[in-house]
Amino acid sequence: MQAIICRDWGTPNDLKLEEISPPHPEANEVLIKVAASCVNYADTIMIAGRYQSRPDFPFAPGLEACGEVTKCGADVTRFKPGDRVMAFLGNGGFAEQATAEETDCFAVPDEMDDKIAASFLIGYVSSHVAIRWQAKLETGETLLVLGASGGVGLTAVEIGKALGATVIAGASTSGKLEIAQRHGADELINYKQDSLKQRVAEITCGIGTNVCYDPVGGDLFDEALSSLAWGGRILVIGFVGGIPQIPANRLLVKNRSAMGSSLRYYREFRPDLLHASVEELVSWWREGKLIPLISKEFPLEEVPAAMTELLERRAVGRIIINL
Ligand SMILES: NC(=O)c1ccc[n+]([C@@H]2O[C@H](COP(=O)([O-])OP(=O)(O)OC[C@H]3O[C@@H](n4cnc5c(N)ncnc54)[C@H](OP(=O)(O)O)[C@@H]3O)[C@@H](O)[C@H]2O)c1
């Protein structure tokens, strides 16, 4: 089969399209004939050797995919050959075939196309577990989303609206903010032009935000932390702008909390909550509350170009690889 292969830590342009043997499913795994997969910022971190897990070489990157089950391991009970699934993968999504643990696979609704399914899980579930189970966002609260047009940021905007919050979107360009507005954001902040802290104070009449969803980090984290209301919660999601330090005194003075939220934790330790998240998200999608944005599509051999879109900060919504 054809796959995009990583043979050493490096950049997207070090990846090569190669002909390799297909993987074999373990007893608790299914083999998937991949129809589409999705590019995540984490793919770029993984191939650089800076991700939480460092697969043995050679490996195909790609953390999520959609396709048809072609083979099942002996212990698999929920799926059979011919079923359409969307799946979280340890890696291996940028290949014609991939294996996934049964527990990481979900049936694709008949009315959901392959491209939406391939990009549904990481984007929506990462944001849902963070906002719903970690921060416990309540109806009527204010949610500030940084990187609000990005892969996970845009889903956080939609999830905030589905939960009845007032959503303030932060992004670096007016075009990106327009996208966040089309997906439900009530208020917009261009944090490249304006002070995030000052604009949040204006919008919230000095009260601050109840929850901040932060996949960016870096200097913005400090401003976002200062912008939290009494009892506010900041969700530490990712560090595309750098890993920030947290001054403990600023947590104490307003009873604020900084909360890490990792999708990986839910996959390993709380699959019950993760499955509840997928169920709620699919029902919201059916009701039209979630409108996934696929902004670009690439063939398998152009995975390096697709990853570069994210690294060069041009991506909005999700970028898909068609197999
Ligand atoms: N904790 C979890 O469970 C979890 C799950 C999924 C992803 N993540 C993490 O979340 C982060 C975002 O992932 P993603 O797939 O959504 O990425 P993405 O689509 O590239 O979005 C990242 C956003 O960050 C902003 N940004 C600020 N500085 C940037 C820079 N130097 N380079 C690129 N973007 C920059 C961009 O918006 P502006 O230009 O508007 O600032 C961009 O839209 C990553 O760190 C990823 O590892 C965490």
Short mmCIF file of C-alpha atoms and ligand atoms in Angstrom, two decimals:
data_model
loop_
_atom_site.label_atom_id
_atom_site.label_comp_id
_atom_site.label_asym_id
_atom_site.label_seq_id
_atom_site.Cartn_x
_atom_site.Cartn_y
_atom_site.Cartn_z
CA MET A 1 0.00 0.00 0.00
CA GLN A 2 1.05 3.65 -0.34
CA ALA A 3 1.83 5.69 2.77
CA ILE A 4 3.53 8.91 3.77
CA ILE A 5 6.54 7.79 5.76
CA CYS A 6 8.63 9.47 8.46
CA ARG A 7 12.13 7.94 8.79
CA ASP A 8 13.75 10.59 11.04
CA TRP A 9 12.57 13.56 13.17
CA GLY A 10 12.23 16.58 10.94
CA THR A 11 9.87 18.80 8.97
CA PRO A 12 6.98 18.02 6.57
CA ASN A 13 9.31 18.20 3.56
CA ASP A 14 11.36 15.31 4.98
CA LEU A 15 8.33 12.99 4.61
CA LYS A 16 8.22 10.67 1.58
CA LEU A 17 5.47 8.74 -0.23
CA GLU A 18 6.50 5.05 -0.12
CA GLU A 19 5.14 1.59 -0.95
CA ILE A 20 5.01 -0.45 2.30
CA SER A 21 3.27 -3.59 3.63
CA PRO A 22 -0.19 -2.99 5.13
CA PRO A 23 -0.46 -3.21 8.95
CA HIS A 24 -2.05 -6.26 10.66
CA PRO A 25 -4.79 -5.71 13.24
CA GLU A 26 -4.12 -6.99 16.80
CA ALA A 27 -6.89 -8.89 18.61
CA ASN A 28 -8.48 -5.62 19.87
CA GLU A 29 -8.03 -3.75 16.57
CA VAL A 30 -9.72 -3.29 13.19
CA LEU A 31 -8.06 -2.77 9.82
CA ILE A 32 -9.49 0.23 7.95
CA LYS A 33 -9.36 0.95 4.22
CA VAL A 34 -8.85 4.70 4.60
CA ALA A 35 -11.14 6.97 2.56
CA ALA A 36 -9.98 10.28 4.05
CA SER A 37 -7.82 11.48 6.90
CA CYS A 38 -7.33 14.84 8.58
CA VAL A 39 -4.24 16.94 9.22
CA ASN A 40 -3.73 18.13 12.80
CA TYR A 41 -1.12 20.50 14.23
CA ALA A 42 -0.04 17.59 16.44
CA ASP A 43 1.12 15.72 13.29
CA THR A 44 3.73 18.43 12.77
CA ILE A 45 4.88 18.08 16.38
CA MET A 46 5.01 14.28 16.11
CA ILE A 47 7.22 14.24 13.00
CA ALA A 48 9.53 16.74 14.74
CA GLY A 49 9.92 14.31 17.68
CA ARG A 50 8.27 16.74 20.12
CA TYR A 51 4.94 14.93 20.66
CA GLN A 52 3.88 13.03 23.83
CA SER A 53 4.52 9.75 21.96
CA ARG A 54 7.49 9.03 19.68
CA PRO A 55 6.68 6.06 17.39
CA ASP A 56 9.48 3.76 16.21
CA PHE A 57 10.81 4.50 12.71
CA PRO A 58 9.65 4.14 10.05
CA PHE A 59 6.05 5.22 10.68
CA ALA A 60 3.20 6.93 8.86
CA PRO A 61 1.85 10.00 10.71
CA GLY A 62 -1.88 10.82 10.75
CA LEU A 63 -3.95 10.84 13.95
CA GLU A 64 -7.50 10.33 12.64
CA ALA A 65 -9.22 8.81 9.63
CA CYS A 66 -12.47 7.55 8.21
CA GLY A 67 -12.96 4.47 6.08
CA GLU A 68 -14.34 0.95 5.75
CA VAL A 69 -13.47 -1.88 8.12
CA THR A 70 -11.86 -4.69 6.10
CA LYS A 71 -10.67 -7.00 8.88
CA CYS A 72 -11.37 -7.42 12.62
CA GLY A 73 -9.12 -8.79 15.37
CA ALA A 74 -10.41 -11.82 17.30
CA ASP A 75 -11.69 -9.78 20.27
CA VAL A 76 -13.56 -7.11 18.27
CA THR A 77 -17.33 -7.20 18.89
CA ARG A 78 -18.73 -3.77 17.90
CA PHE A 79 -17.68 -3.77 14.21
CA LYS A 80 -17.57 -6.11 11.23
CA PRO A 81 -16.05 -5.90 7.74
CA GLY A 82 -17.98 -3.43 5.60
CA ASP A 83 -18.81 -1.03 8.46
CA ARG A 84 -17.92 2.66 8.00
CA VAL A 85 -15.96 4.00 10.95
CA MET A 86 -14.22 7.17 12.05
CA ALA A 87 -11.26 6.51 14.31
CA PHE A 88 -8.64 8.04 16.57
CA LEU A 89 -5.26 6.59 15.58
CA GLY A 90 -1.95 6.46 17.45
CA ASN A 91 -0.51 7.30 14.01
CA GLY A 92 -0.83 5.83 10.50
CA GLY A 93 -3.71 7.85 9.02
CA PHE A 94 -1.71 9.08 6.01
CA ALA A 95 -1.80 5.65 4.37
CA GLU A 96 -4.17 3.58 2.27
CA GLN A 97 -4.81 1.25 5.23
CA ALA A 98 -4.58 1.83 9.00
CA THR A 99 -5.25 -0.10 12.21
CA ALA A 100 -7.24 1.32 15.12
CA GLU A 101 -8.25 -0.03 18.53
CA GLU A 102 -11.93 -0.95 18.62
CA THR A 103 -12.53 1.45 21.51
CA ASP A 104 -11.14 4.33 19.39
CA CYS A 105 -13.60 3.63 16.53
CA PHE A 106 -17.10 5.06 16.10
CA ALA A 107 -19.84 4.20 13.61
CA VAL A 108 -20.27 6.94 10.99
CA PRO A 109 -23.88 8.10 10.58
CA ASP A 110 -25.13 7.23 7.04
CA GLU A 111 -25.78 10.89 6.27
CA MET A 112 -22.23 12.01 7.26
CA ASP A 113 -19.76 12.01 4.35
CA ASP A 114 -16.24 10.62 4.56
CA LYS A 115 -14.55 14.02 4.71
CA ILE A 116 -16.62 15.28 7.63
CA ALA A 117 -16.17 11.96 9.43
CA ALA A 118 -12.40 11.99 8.90
CA SER A 119 -12.13 15.38 10.56
CA PHE A 120 -14.85 15.06 13.20
CA LEU A 121 -13.19 13.33 16.13
CA ILE A 122 -10.06 15.22 17.17
CA GLY A 123 -11.47 18.67 16.42
CA TYR A 124 -14.79 18.29 18.16
CA VAL A 125 -14.01 15.75 20.88
CA SER A 126 -10.88 17.57 22.15
CA SER A 127 -12.92 20.74 22.59
CA HIS A 128 -15.98 18.98 23.99
CA VAL A 129 -14.17 17.05 26.75
CA ALA A 130 -12.31 20.24 27.75
CA ILE A 131 -15.30 22.56 27.80
CA ARG A 132 -17.93 20.09 29.03
CA TRP A 133 -16.09 17.82 31.49
CA GLN A 134 -13.09 19.92 32.60
CA ALA A 135 -14.35 23.52 32.70
CA LYS A 136 -18.03 22.54 33.10
CA LEU A 137 -19.16 25.57 31.09
CA GLU A 138 -22.69 26.60 32.06
CA THR A 139 -25.49 28.21 30.04
CA GLY A 140 -25.19 31.99 30.24
CA GLU A 141 -21.45 31.98 30.98
CA THR A 142 -18.88 33.70 28.77
CA LEU A 143 -16.38 31.61 26.79
CA LEU A 144 -13.27 33.21 25.26
CA VAL A 145 -11.73 31.10 22.47
CA LEU A 146 -8.19 31.85 21.23
CA GLY A 147 -7.12 30.70 17.76
CA ALA A 148 -10.86 30.69 17.12
CA SER A 149 -10.76 29.79 13.40
CA GLY A 150 -8.25 26.95 13.83
CA GLY A 151 -8.86 23.20 13.82
CA VAL A 152 -9.85 22.94 17.48
CA GLY A 153 -10.63 26.64 18.04
CA LEU A 154 -13.57 26.70 15.61
CA THR A 155 -15.12 23.63 17.19
CA ALA A 156 -14.81 25.30 20.62
CA VAL A 157 -16.79 28.28 19.28
CA GLU A 158 -19.60 26.00 18.07
CA ILE A 159 -19.61 23.91 21.26
CA GLY A 160 -19.78 27.06 23.39
CA LYS A 161 -22.86 28.18 21.44
CA ALA A 162 -24.45 24.72 21.63
CA LEU A 163 -24.08 24.91 25.44
CA GLY A 164 -25.74 28.34 25.58
CA ALA A 165 -22.67 30.48 26.32
CA THR A 166 -21.77 33.92 25.01
CA VAL A 167 -18.72 33.27 22.84
CA ILE A 168 -15.90 35.77 22.34
CA ALA A 169 -13.62 34.73 19.47
CA GLY A 170 -9.98 35.81 19.34
CA ALA A 171 -7.89 35.49 16.17
CA SER A 172 -5.08 37.22 14.32
CA THR A 173 -6.85 38.46 11.16
CA SER A 174 -10.23 39.90 10.22
CA GLY A 175 -10.76 37.03 7.73
CA LYS A 176 -10.28 34.45 10.48
CA LEU A 177 -12.65 36.39 12.76
CA GLU A 178 -15.33 36.46 10.05
CA ILE A 179 -15.16 32.66 9.92
CA ALA A 180 -15.55 32.42 13.71
CA GLN A 181 -18.55 34.78 13.48
CA ARG A 182 -20.16 32.62 10.76
CA HIS A 183 -19.81 29.67 13.15
CA GLY A 184 -21.61 31.49 15.96
CA ALA A 185 -19.17 33.79 17.79
CA ASP A 186 -21.00 36.72 19.42
CA GLU A 187 -18.01 39.05 19.89
CA LEU A 188 -14.69 39.30 18.03
CA ILE A 189 -11.20 40.35 19.11
CA ASN A 190 -8.28 40.78 16.70
CA TYR A 191 -5.47 40.07 19.18
CA LYS A 192 -2.80 41.00 16.67
CA GLN A 193 -4.14 44.57 16.50
CA ASP A 194 -5.76 45.13 19.89
CA SER A 195 -5.02 44.33 23.54
CA LEU A 196 -6.87 41.11 24.40
CA LYS A 197 -7.19 42.13 28.04
CA GLN A 198 -8.60 45.57 27.24
CA ARG A 199 -11.10 44.28 24.67
CA VAL A 200 -12.35 41.52 27.02
CA ALA A 201 -12.83 44.14 29.74
CA GLU A 202 -14.84 46.33 27.32
CA ILE A 203 -17.00 43.46 26.07
CA THR A 204 -17.72 42.04 29.56
CA CYS A 205 -18.14 45.44 31.27
CA GLY A 206 -15.07 44.75 33.42
CA ILE A 207 -16.29 41.38 34.72
CA GLY A 208 -14.01 39.14 32.63
CA THR A 209 -14.68 35.75 31.06
CA ASN A 210 -15.81 32.64 32.90
CA VAL A 211 -13.88 30.20 30.72
CA CYS A 212 -11.00 30.61 28.27
CA TYR A 213 -10.15 27.89 25.74
CA ASP A 214 -6.47 28.32 24.84
CA PRO A 215 -4.81 26.20 22.12
CA VAL A 216 -2.23 28.97 21.50
CA GLY A 217 -0.36 29.72 24.75
CA GLY A 218 2.72 31.98 24.48
CA ASP A 219 2.22 35.65 25.38
CA LEU A 220 -1.54 35.45 24.82
CA PHE A 221 -1.92 33.09 27.77
CA ASP A 222 -0.90 35.78 30.25
CA GLU A 223 -3.46 38.24 28.89
CA ALA A 224 -6.13 35.56 28.81
CA LEU A 225 -5.39 34.61 32.43
CA SER A 226 -5.69 38.27 33.48
CA SER A 227 -9.01 38.46 31.62
CA LEU A 228 -10.69 35.73 33.69
CA ALA A 229 -13.58 36.69 35.98
CA TRP A 230 -13.86 35.61 39.62
CA GLY A 231 -13.94 31.77 39.60
CA GLY A 232 -12.79 31.75 35.96
CA ARG A 233 -11.22 28.66 34.37
CA ILE A 234 -8.51 28.70 31.70
CA LEU A 235 -8.22 25.53 29.63
CA VAL A 236 -4.64 24.69 28.68
CA ILE A 237 -5.09 22.98 25.29
CA GLY A 238 -1.94 23.58 23.23
CA PHE A 239 1.18 25.63 22.75
CA VAL A 240 1.50 26.68 19.10
CA GLY A 241 2.75 30.07 20.38
CA GLY A 242 5.04 28.65 23.12
CA ILE A 243 4.65 27.11 26.61
CA PRO A 244 3.62 29.81 29.14
CA GLN A 245 4.40 30.02 32.87
CA ILE A 246 1.49 30.38 35.31
CA PRO A 247 1.96 32.94 38.14
CA ALA A 248 0.19 31.24 41.09
CA ASN A 249 -0.72 34.55 42.76
CA ARG A 250 -3.00 35.41 39.82
CA LEU A 251 -4.90 32.17 40.35
CA LEU A 252 -5.32 32.82 44.07
CA VAL A 253 -6.59 36.38 44.01
CA LYS A 254 -9.74 35.67 42.02
CA ASN A 255 -10.28 31.98 42.80
CA ARG A 256 -9.23 31.15 39.23
CA SER A 257 -8.20 27.72 37.95
CA ALA A 258 -5.84 26.67 35.18
CA MET A 259 -6.93 23.28 33.84
CA GLY A 260 -5.02 21.01 31.51
CA SER A 261 -7.17 19.05 29.09
CA SER A 262 -5.74 16.27 26.98
CA LEU A 263 -7.76 14.15 24.59
CA ARG A 264 -5.23 11.40 25.22
CA TYR A 265 -6.17 11.31 28.93
CA TYR A 266 -9.82 10.69 28.04
CA ARG A 267 -8.87 7.96 25.53
CA GLU A 268 -6.79 6.14 28.15
CA PHE A 269 -8.62 6.77 31.42
CA ARG A 270 -12.16 7.99 30.73
CA PRO A 271 -13.40 6.24 27.56
CA ASP A 272 -16.90 6.43 29.10
CA LEU A 273 -16.85 10.25 29.00
CA LEU A 274 -15.20 10.24 25.58
CA HIS A 275 -17.96 8.04 24.18
CA ALA A 276 -20.57 10.32 25.83
CA SER A 277 -18.89 13.27 24.10
CA VAL A 278 -19.07 11.60 20.67
CA GLU A 279 -22.74 10.76 21.22
CA GLU A 280 -23.63 14.35 22.17
CA LEU A 281 -21.56 15.79 19.31
CA VAL A 282 -23.14 13.52 16.69
CA SER A 283 -26.62 14.47 17.94
CA TRP A 284 -25.73 18.20 17.79
CA TRP A 285 -24.36 17.64 14.26
CA ARG A 286 -27.65 15.98 13.25
CA GLU A 287 -29.56 18.97 14.70
CA GLY A 288 -27.43 21.37 12.61
CA LYS A 289 -25.74 22.93 15.65
CA LEU A 290 -22.28 21.97 14.35
CA ILE A 291 -21.24 22.92 10.81
CA PRO A 292 -17.78 21.40 10.23
CA LEU A 293 -15.55 23.59 8.03
CA ILE A 294 -13.27 21.80 5.58
CA SER A 295 -11.23 24.57 4.00
CA LYS A 296 -8.78 22.59 1.85
CA GLU A 297 -8.25 19.10 0.47
CA PHE A 298 -5.03 17.43 -0.69
CA PRO A 299 -4.12 14.03 -2.20
CA LEU A 300 -1.92 11.66 -0.14
CA GLU A 301 1.33 12.69 -1.82
CA GLU A 302 0.73 16.31 -0.79
CA VAL A 303 0.61 15.69 2.99
CA PRO A 304 3.79 17.84 3.40
CA ALA A 305 2.07 20.81 1.71
CA ALA A 306 -1.03 20.28 3.86
CA MET A 307 1.02 20.25 7.09
CA THR A 308 2.86 23.40 5.97
CA GLU A 309 -0.48 25.25 5.77
CA LEU A 310 -0.82 24.75 9.55
CA LEU A 311 2.80 25.57 10.38
CA GLU A 312 2.60 28.80 8.35
CA ARG A 313 -0.60 29.82 10.13
CA ARG A 314 -2.70 29.85 6.95
CA ALA A 315 -5.10 27.03 7.86
CA VAL A 316 -8.70 27.59 8.91
CA GLY A 317 -11.07 24.85 10.04
CA ARG A 318 -9.90 21.43 8.92
CA ILE A 319 -7.61 20.24 6.12
CA ILE A 320 -8.38 16.87 4.60
CA ILE A 321 -6.29 14.23 2.85
CA ASN A 322 -8.26 12.24 0.25
CA LEU A 323 -7.13 8.65 -0.33
N1 LIG B 1 -5.20 19.11 24.46
C1 LIG B 1 -5.78 18.41 23.50
O1 LIG B 1 -6.50 17.44 23.74
C2 LIG B 1 -5.55 18.84 22.08
C3 LIG B 1 -6.27 18.26 21.02
C4 LIG B 1 -6.07 18.72 19.72
C5 LIG B 1 -5.14 19.73 19.49
N2 LIG B 1 -4.42 20.22 20.54
C6 LIG B 1 -3.44 21.29 20.33
O2 LIG B 1 -4.09 22.49 19.97
C7 LIG B 1 -3.22 23.27 19.17
C8 LIG B 1 -3.94 23.69 17.90
O3 LIG B 1 -4.13 22.55 17.08
P1 LIG B 1 -4.95 22.66 15.72
O4 LIG B 1 -4.85 21.33 15.05
O5 LIG B 1 -6.27 23.28 15.96
O6 LIG B 1 -4.01 23.72 14.91
P2 LIG B 1 -4.42 24.84 13.84
O7 LIG B 1 -5.60 24.42 13.05
O8 LIG B 1 -3.16 25.16 13.12
O9 LIG B 1 -4.86 26.08 14.74
C9 LIG B 1 -3.94 26.75 15.54
C10 LIG B 1 -4.36 28.21 15.68
O10 LIG B 1 -3.39 28.83 16.53
C11 LIG B 1 -3.15 30.16 16.12
N3 LIG B 1 -1.71 30.43 16.16
C12 LIG B 1 -1.11 31.32 16.96
N4 LIG B 1 0.22 31.30 16.78
C13 LIG B 1 0.47 30.39 15.82
C14 LIG B 1 1.66 29.92 15.21
N5 LIG B 1 2.86 30.41 15.54
N6 LIG B 1 1.56 28.96 14.25
C15 LIG B 1 0.37 28.44 13.93
N7 LIG B 1 -0.81 28.85 14.48
C16 LIG B 1 -0.75 29.82 15.43
C17 LIG B 1 -3.72 30.31 14.71
O11 LIG B 1 -4.76 31.29 14.80
P3 LIG B 1 -4.46 32.85 14.73
O12 LIG B 1 -3.61 33.09 13.51
O13 LIG B 1 -5.81 33.41 14.63
O14 LIG B 1 -3.75 33.21 16.02
C18 LIG B 1 -4.33 28.96 14.35
O15 LIG B 1 -5.62 29.08 13.83
C19 LIG B 1 -1.97 22.43 18.95
O16 LIG B 1 -0.98 22.78 19.90
C20 LIG B 1 -2.45 21.01 19.21
O17 LIG B 1 -1.42 20.15 19.61
C21 LIG B 1 -4.62 19.80 21.81
#
